[in-house]
Coordinates of C-alpha atoms in Angstrom, one line a residue:
M1 CA 91.6 -113.1 289.4
K2 CA 91.2 -109.3 290.0
S3 CA 88.1 -107.4 290.9
I4 CA 85.6 -106.6 288.2
R5 CA 86.4 -103.0 289.0
D6 CA 89.6 -103.5 287.1
I7 CA 87.9 -104.0 283.7
Y8 CA 85.8 -100.9 284.0
K9 CA 87.8 -97.7 284.3
I10 CA 86.1 -94.3 283.9
G11 CA 88.3 -91.9 282.1
T12 CA 89.0 -89.9 278.9
G13 CA 89.8 -91.3 275.5
P14 CA 91.1 -92.1 273.1
S15 CA 93.3 -95.1 274.3
S16 CA 93.5 -97.0 277.5
S17 CA 97.0 -98.5 276.8
H18 CA 98.4 -95.5 275.0
T19 CA 96.9 -92.6 277.0
M20 CA 95.5 -93.9 280.3
G21 CA 98.4 -96.3 281.1
P22 CA 101.3 -93.9 280.4
E23 CA 99.4 -91.2 282.3
A24 CA 99.1 -93.5 285.3
A25 CA 102.8 -94.3 285.1
A26 CA 103.7 -90.7 284.9
R27 CA 101.5 -89.9 288.0
I28 CA 103.2 -92.6 290.0
F29 CA 106.7 -91.6 289.0
Q30 CA 106.0 -88.0 289.7
S31 CA 104.8 -88.8 293.2
E32 CA 108.0 -90.8 293.9
N33 CA 110.3 -88.0 292.6
P34 CA 108.8 -84.8 294.0
D35 CA 112.1 -82.9 293.9
A36 CA 112.6 -83.3 290.1
D37 CA 112.7 -80.1 288.0
S38 CA 112.2 -81.9 284.7
F39 CA 111.3 -85.3 283.3
R40 CA 112.0 -87.3 280.1
V41 CA 109.7 -90.0 278.7
N42 CA 111.1 -92.5 276.1
L43 CA 108.4 -94.4 274.3
Y44 CA 109.1 -97.7 272.6
G45 CA 107.3 -100.2 270.4
S46 CA 103.6 -99.5 269.7
L47 CA 103.7 -96.5 272.1
S48 CA 106.3 -94.9 269.8
K49 CA 104.7 -95.9 266.5
T50 CA 101.1 -94.9 267.3
G51 CA 101.6 -92.6 270.3
K52 CA 101.2 -89.4 268.3
G53 CA 97.8 -90.4 267.0
H54 CA 96.7 -91.7 270.4
G55 CA 97.9 -88.6 272.3
T56 CA 100.5 -90.3 274.5
D57 CA 102.8 -87.3 274.5
R58 CA 99.9 -85.0 275.4
A59 CA 98.8 -87.2 278.2
V60 CA 102.2 -87.4 279.9
I61 CA 103.1 -83.8 279.4
Q62 CA 99.8 -82.7 281.0
T63 CA 100.4 -85.1 283.9
F64 CA 103.8 -83.7 284.7
A65 CA 102.8 -80.0 284.2
P66 CA 103.8 -77.5 285.2
V67 CA 107.1 -79.3 285.5
P68 CA 108.6 -79.6 281.9
C69 CA 108.7 -83.0 280.2
E70 CA 110.4 -84.1 277.1
V71 CA 108.8 -87.0 275.1
I72 CA 111.0 -89.0 272.7
F73 CA 109.4 -91.4 270.2
E74 CA 112.3 -93.9 269.9
K75 CA 112.9 -95.5 266.5
E76 CA 114.8 -98.5 268.0
D77 CA 113.5 -100.8 270.7
P78 CA 115.7 -102.0 273.5
A79 CA 116.8 -105.6 273.1
D80 CA 115.3 -106.6 276.4
M81 CA 111.9 -105.0 275.9
K82 CA 109.3 -107.3 277.5
H83 CA 106.1 -105.7 276.2
P84 CA 105.2 -103.8 273.0
N85 CA 103.9 -100.9 275.1
T86 CA 107.1 -99.9 277.0
L87 CA 108.2 -96.5 278.3
D88 CA 111.1 -95.3 280.4
I89 CA 110.7 -92.3 282.6
T90 CA 113.6 -90.3 283.9
A91 CA 113.7 -87.6 286.6
F92 CA 116.2 -84.8 286.5
K93 CA 117.4 -82.2 289.1
D94 CA 119.7 -79.4 288.0
G95 CA 120.6 -81.4 284.9
Q96 CA 121.5 -84.5 286.8
V97 CA 119.7 -87.8 286.6
L98 CA 117.8 -88.6 289.8
R99 CA 116.2 -91.9 288.7
T100 CA 115.0 -93.9 285.7
Q101 CA 112.1 -96.4 285.8
R102 CA 110.7 -98.7 283.1
Y103 CA 106.9 -99.2 282.9
F104 CA 104.7 -101.5 280.7
S105 CA 101.2 -100.4 279.7
I106 CA 99.6 -103.8 279.5
G107 CA 96.1 -102.8 278.3
G108 CA 92.9 -101.5 279.7
G109 CA 94.7 -98.7 281.4
D110 CA 96.7 -101.0 283.6
I111 CA 100.5 -100.7 284.1
R112 CA 103.2 -103.0 285.3
I113 CA 106.6 -101.8 286.7
E114 CA 109.7 -103.5 285.7
G115 CA 110.9 -105.8 288.4
Q116 CA 107.5 -106.3 289.9
S117 CA 105.4 -109.3 288.9
E118 CA 102.0 -107.8 289.7
T119 CA 99.9 -105.1 288.1
V120 CA 100.0 -101.8 290.1
N121 CA 97.5 -101.4 292.9
Q122 CA 95.6 -104.6 292.3
E123 CA 95.0 -107.5 294.6
E124 CA 93.4 -110.9 293.8
T125 CA 89.7 -110.9 294.6
Y126 CA 88.7 -114.3 293.1
L127 CA 90.2 -117.7 293.9
E128 CA 89.0 -119.1 290.6
N129 CA 91.1 -118.3 287.5
S130 CA 89.2 -120.0 284.7
F131 CA 85.5 -120.1 283.7
A132 CA 85.6 -123.9 284.2
E133 CA 86.4 -123.3 287.9
I134 CA 83.7 -120.6 288.2
R135 CA 81.1 -122.8 286.6
Q136 CA 82.0 -125.7 288.9
F137 CA 81.8 -123.4 292.0
C138 CA 78.4 -122.1 290.9
Q139 CA 76.9 -125.5 290.0
Y140 CA 78.1 -127.2 293.2
R141 CA 76.4 -124.5 295.3
Y142 CA 73.3 -123.9 293.1
I143 CA 74.0 -120.2 292.6
D144 CA 74.1 -118.0 289.5
L145 CA 77.0 -115.7 288.3
V146 CA 75.6 -112.7 290.1
E147 CA 75.5 -114.5 293.4
Y148 CA 79.0 -115.8 292.8
I149 CA 80.2 -112.2 292.2
S150 CA 78.5 -111.0 295.4
I151 CA 80.2 -113.7 297.4
N152 CA 83.7 -112.5 296.3
E153 CA 83.3 -108.7 295.9
D154 CA 82.5 -106.2 298.6
E155 CA 79.2 -104.2 298.6
S156 CA 80.9 -101.1 297.1
L157 CA 81.2 -102.9 293.7
W158 CA 77.5 -102.4 293.0
E159 CA 77.7 -98.7 293.7
Y160 CA 80.7 -98.4 291.4
L161 CA 78.9 -100.3 288.6
A162 CA 76.0 -98.0 289.0
E163 CA 78.4 -95.1 288.3
V164 CA 79.8 -97.0 285.4
W165 CA 76.4 -97.5 283.9
K166 CA 75.5 -93.8 284.4
T167 CA 78.7 -92.9 282.6
M168 CA 78.0 -95.2 279.7
Q169 CA 74.5 -93.8 279.3
A170 CA 75.9 -90.3 279.3
A171 CA 78.4 -91.2 276.6
V172 CA 75.7 -92.6 274.4
Q173 CA 73.5 -89.5 274.9
A174 CA 76.3 -87.1 274.3
G175 CA 77.5 -88.8 271.2
L176 CA 74.0 -88.9 269.7
H177 CA 73.6 -85.1 269.9
K178 CA 77.0 -84.0 268.6
E179 CA 78.2 -83.1 265.2
G180 CA 81.5 -82.0 263.6
I181 CA 84.9 -83.4 262.7
L182 CA 86.9 -85.7 265.0
P183 CA 90.4 -84.5 265.9
G184 CA 93.6 -86.0 264.4
G185 CA 93.7 -84.9 260.8
L186 CA 91.7 -87.6 259.1
K187 CA 88.7 -85.2 258.9
I188 CA 86.3 -88.0 260.0
S189 CA 82.8 -86.6 260.6
R190 CA 80.7 -87.8 263.5
K191 CA 78.1 -90.2 262.2
A192 CA 76.1 -91.3 265.3
K193 CA 73.5 -88.5 265.1
V194 CA 72.9 -88.9 261.4
L195 CA 72.6 -92.7 261.7
Y196 CA 70.2 -92.4 264.6
N197 CA 68.0 -89.7 263.0
Q198 CA 67.9 -91.2 259.5
E199 CA 64.3 -91.8 258.3
L200 CA 63.9 -95.3 256.9
A201 CA 61.7 -96.3 254.0
T202 CA 61.4 -99.7 255.6
K203 CA 60.4 -100.3 259.2
H204 CA 61.5 -103.9 259.5
P205 CA 62.4 -104.7 263.1
E206 CA 65.8 -106.1 262.1
V207 CA 66.7 -102.9 260.3
I208 CA 65.6 -100.7 263.2
E209 CA 67.6 -102.8 265.6
C210 CA 70.7 -102.4 263.5
Q211 CA 70.2 -98.7 263.2
K212 CA 69.8 -98.1 266.9
V213 CA 72.5 -100.5 268.2
C214 CA 75.0 -99.2 265.7
A215 CA 74.1 -95.6 266.4
Y216 CA 74.7 -96.1 270.1
A217 CA 78.1 -97.8 269.4
Y218 CA 79.1 -95.0 267.1
A219 CA 78.1 -92.4 269.7
V220 CA 80.3 -93.8 272.5
S221 CA 83.2 -94.6 270.1
E222 CA 83.1 -91.1 268.7
E223 CA 83.1 -89.6 272.2
N224 CA 86.2 -91.7 272.9
A225 CA 87.9 -90.5 269.7
D226 CA 87.1 -86.9 270.7
N227 CA 88.8 -87.3 274.1
G228 CA 85.4 -87.6 275.9
T229 CA 84.6 -89.4 279.1
I230 CA 84.0 -93.1 278.6
V231 CA 84.4 -96.5 280.4
T232 CA 86.9 -99.1 279.3
A233 CA 85.1 -102.3 278.5
P234 CA 87.7 -103.7 278.3
T235 CA 89.6 -100.8 276.6
C236 CA 89.0 -97.3 275.3
G237 CA 89.2 -98.5 271.7
S238 CA 86.4 -101.1 272.3
C239 CA 84.4 -99.0 274.7
G240 CA 81.3 -98.7 272.4
V241 CA 80.3 -102.3 272.2
L242 CA 78.9 -103.1 275.7
P243 CA 77.1 -99.8 276.3
A244 CA 75.4 -100.0 272.9
V245 CA 73.9 -103.4 273.6
L246 CA 72.9 -102.6 277.1
Y247 CA 71.4 -99.2 276.1
Y248 CA 69.4 -100.9 273.3
F249 CA 67.9 -103.6 275.4
R250 CA 67.1 -101.3 278.3
E251 CA 65.0 -99.3 275.9
K252 CA 63.5 -102.2 274.0
R253 CA 62.6 -104.5 276.9
H254 CA 62.2 -101.8 279.6
I255 CA 64.9 -103.4 281.8
D256 CA 65.5 -101.7 285.1
D257 CA 68.9 -100.4 286.1
D258 CA 69.5 -103.0 288.8
K259 CA 69.4 -105.8 286.2
I260 CA 71.6 -103.8 283.8
I261 CA 74.1 -103.4 286.6
N262 CA 74.1 -107.2 287.2
A263 CA 74.6 -107.7 283.5
L264 CA 77.7 -105.4 283.7
A265 CA 79.0 -107.6 286.5
V266 CA 78.5 -110.8 284.5
A267 CA 80.2 -109.2 281.5
G268 CA 83.1 -108.1 283.8
I269 CA 83.8 -111.7 284.7
F270 CA 84.5 -112.6 281.1
G271 CA 86.6 -109.4 280.6
E272 CA 88.7 -110.2 283.7
L273 CA 89.3 -113.7 282.6
A274 CA 90.6 -112.4 279.3
K275 CA 93.0 -110.1 281.2
K276 CA 94.1 -112.9 283.5
N277 CA 94.6 -115.6 280.9
A278 CA 95.2 -113.8 277.7
S279 CA 95.4 -110.0 276.9
V280 CA 93.2 -107.0 276.2
S281 CA 96.0 -105.1 274.5
G282 CA 95.9 -104.5 270.8
A283 CA 99.7 -103.9 270.8
E284 CA 100.2 -107.4 272.3
C285 CA 97.5 -109.5 270.6
G286 CA 95.8 -107.4 267.9
C287 CA 92.2 -106.2 267.9
Q288 CA 90.9 -109.6 268.7
A289 CA 92.0 -108.8 272.3
E290 CA 90.0 -105.6 272.4
I291 CA 87.0 -105.8 270.1
G292 CA 86.8 -109.6 270.4
V293 CA 86.8 -109.5 274.2
A294 CA 84.3 -106.6 274.2
C295 CA 82.0 -108.6 272.0
S296 CA 82.3 -111.6 274.3
M297 CA 81.5 -109.4 277.3
A298 CA 78.4 -107.9 275.5
A299 CA 77.2 -111.4 274.5
A300 CA 77.5 -112.6 278.1
A301 CA 75.6 -109.5 279.3
V302 CA 72.8 -110.2 276.8
G303 CA 72.6 -113.8 277.9
Y304 CA 72.1 -112.6 281.5
L305 CA 69.4 -110.1 280.5
F306 CA 67.6 -113.0 278.7
N307 CA 67.8 -115.2 281.8
Y308 CA 70.1 -117.7 280.2
S309 CA 71.7 -120.5 282.1
I310 CA 75.4 -120.4 283.0
D311 CA 76.3 -122.7 280.1
Q312 CA 74.3 -120.6 277.7
I313 CA 76.0 -117.4 278.9
E314 CA 79.4 -119.0 278.5
Y315 CA 78.6 -120.2 275.0
A316 CA 77.4 -116.8 274.0
A317 CA 80.7 -115.3 275.1
E318 CA 82.7 -118.1 273.5
I319 CA 81.0 -117.7 270.1
A320 CA 81.6 -113.9 270.2
L321 CA 85.3 -114.2 270.9
E322 CA 85.9 -117.2 268.6
H323 CA 84.8 -115.4 265.6
H324 CA 87.1 -112.5 266.2
L325 CA 90.2 -114.7 266.3
G326 CA 93.0 -113.2 264.2
L327 CA 91.5 -109.8 264.0
T328 CA 94.3 -107.3 263.4
C329 CA 94.9 -103.9 265.0
D330 CA 95.7 -101.5 262.2
P331 CA 94.5 -98.0 263.1
I332 CA 95.1 -95.5 260.3
C333 CA 97.5 -92.8 261.3
G334 CA 97.5 -94.4 264.8
L335 CA 94.1 -92.8 265.5
V336 CA 91.2 -94.7 267.2
Q337 CA 88.9 -93.9 264.3
I338 CA 89.4 -96.1 261.2
P339 CA 88.5 -99.0 261.5
C340 CA 87.9 -98.7 265.2
I341 CA 84.6 -96.8 265.4
E342 CA 82.8 -98.9 262.7
R343 CA 84.3 -102.1 264.3
N344 CA 82.5 -101.3 267.6
A345 CA 79.2 -101.1 265.8
V346 CA 79.7 -104.4 264.0
A347 CA 80.8 -106.1 267.2
A348 CA 77.7 -104.9 269.0
M349 CA 75.5 -106.5 266.5
R350 CA 77.6 -109.7 266.5
A351 CA 77.2 -109.9 270.3
I352 CA 73.5 -110.0 269.9
N353 CA 73.7 -112.7 267.2
S354 CA 76.1 -114.7 269.4
A355 CA 73.7 -114.7 272.3
N356 CA 70.8 -115.7 270.1
L357 CA 72.7 -118.6 268.6
A358 CA 73.8 -119.8 272.1
F359 CA 70.2 -120.0 273.1
F360 CA 69.5 -122.7 270.5
L361 CA 72.8 -124.6 270.5
S362 CA 74.5 -124.5 273.9
D363 CA 74.0 -128.2 274.5
T364 CA 75.9 -129.0 271.3
R365 CA 79.1 -127.0 271.9
R366 CA 82.6 -128.5 272.1
I367 CA 84.6 -125.4 272.7
S368 CA 84.9 -123.6 276.0
Y369 CA 85.5 -119.9 276.7
D370 CA 88.8 -120.9 278.4
M371 CA 89.9 -122.7 275.2
V372 CA 89.1 -119.7 273.0
L373 CA 91.1 -117.4 275.4
K374 CA 94.1 -119.6 275.1
S375 CA 93.8 -119.7 271.3
M376 CA 93.3 -116.0 271.1
Y377 CA 96.5 -115.3 273.2
Q378 CA 98.6 -117.7 271.1
T379 CA 97.2 -116.3 267.9
G380 CA 98.2 -112.8 269.1
L381 CA 101.7 -113.8 269.9
D382 CA 102.0 -115.5 266.5
M383 CA 100.6 -112.5 264.6
N384 CA 103.1 -110.4 262.6
E385 CA 104.1 -107.3 264.6
S386 CA 102.8 -105.0 261.8
Y387 CA 99.3 -106.1 262.6
R388 CA 99.5 -105.3 266.4
E389 CA 98.8 -101.6 266.7
T390 CA 101.8 -100.3 264.9
S391 CA 100.0 -98.7 262.0
E392 CA 102.5 -100.5 259.7
G393 CA 100.2 -103.1 258.2
G394 CA 96.6 -103.8 257.0
L395 CA 94.4 -100.8 256.4
A396 CA 97.0 -98.4 257.9
K397 CA 99.6 -99.5 255.3
A398 CA 97.1 -99.4 252.4
Y399 CA 95.9 -95.9 253.3
S400 CA 99.5 -94.6 253.7
R401 CA 100.4 -95.9 250.2
R402 CA 97.8 -93.5 248.7
G403 CA 99.9 -90.6 250.1
N404 CA 97.2 -89.6 252.6
R405 CA 99.5 -89.3 255.6
R406 CA 98.4 -87.1 258.4

């Protein structure tokens, strides 16, 4: 399994697979072809169908600049396409083709190069590749998950996670203070500030909790939709869930940053397992792979903050993911706005509820996190393509039928 660093990438929105991934591929290809005087990028699958809304063309053109780049949104996919986020990049010199390379944007900002089995620039950090193996390792040595992580990662991880936490907090704070319309043509107003500042007639703790957690999730998600700086957790589209939960409990329980950073590490284990054994790509497995995994990461983090046992933490993550199985990825107009922003807020609340339920019932469970990951991946593969980030099904289709095309 890869380092936890892999799950948390600091960058700009709105999409890790449609913006960050193609940008990374373009950067690599450009460095390998320094003599090229022009480039062409052919986008296939989900990259073609929702790339305009996600800003894929803008990302690669900016990466190649000032060298000119043509971006083509292909209507037909190649017969041998191995991933729904596929792009071909071609380098030219004096009108002649120098080289063409195929890349796959596999989710969370990661890319894979055709002909290579491993993700670019990533080495295995952990010997264990399932939570069952991790739990057994910890129980045999009487250590907790943070100690397990420390054994496998180098010391620089904690400094990196401190920067991740700083960036998450900045995204919450920035989003809470901004107003205006999000880009893309849907004319969606920012809601985080209004939600956070709204005066309530009732002061019930449950209502206040919902107001704050959801406002924080909206704040980060709106920053992402507005091309702001965020952290993938595990993706850009699901980047609001984990920060919202951590920010809320830091405030409510006065938790220090060191414990928050440890909670990020614990959450990262569950995100990395999802990448290893399933997917975090909406184009591959629907939104269950993005929001569902984000919810499981946040639930695990809450479990750690509440001093849960390893079994309770796993159960919290399992509940959170299990009840997102089958969730479709159907962004209207290919924008990470509807239903994505609201979905982050709902998942943040569900993460808290999952952790609370795990506290009471962890000794009664029959389903493991590993089993749910396997089910999630198979469900994603079985899902109709129109529900996997193509904007051709679900809410995206219902909205387009009203004639409200961007």
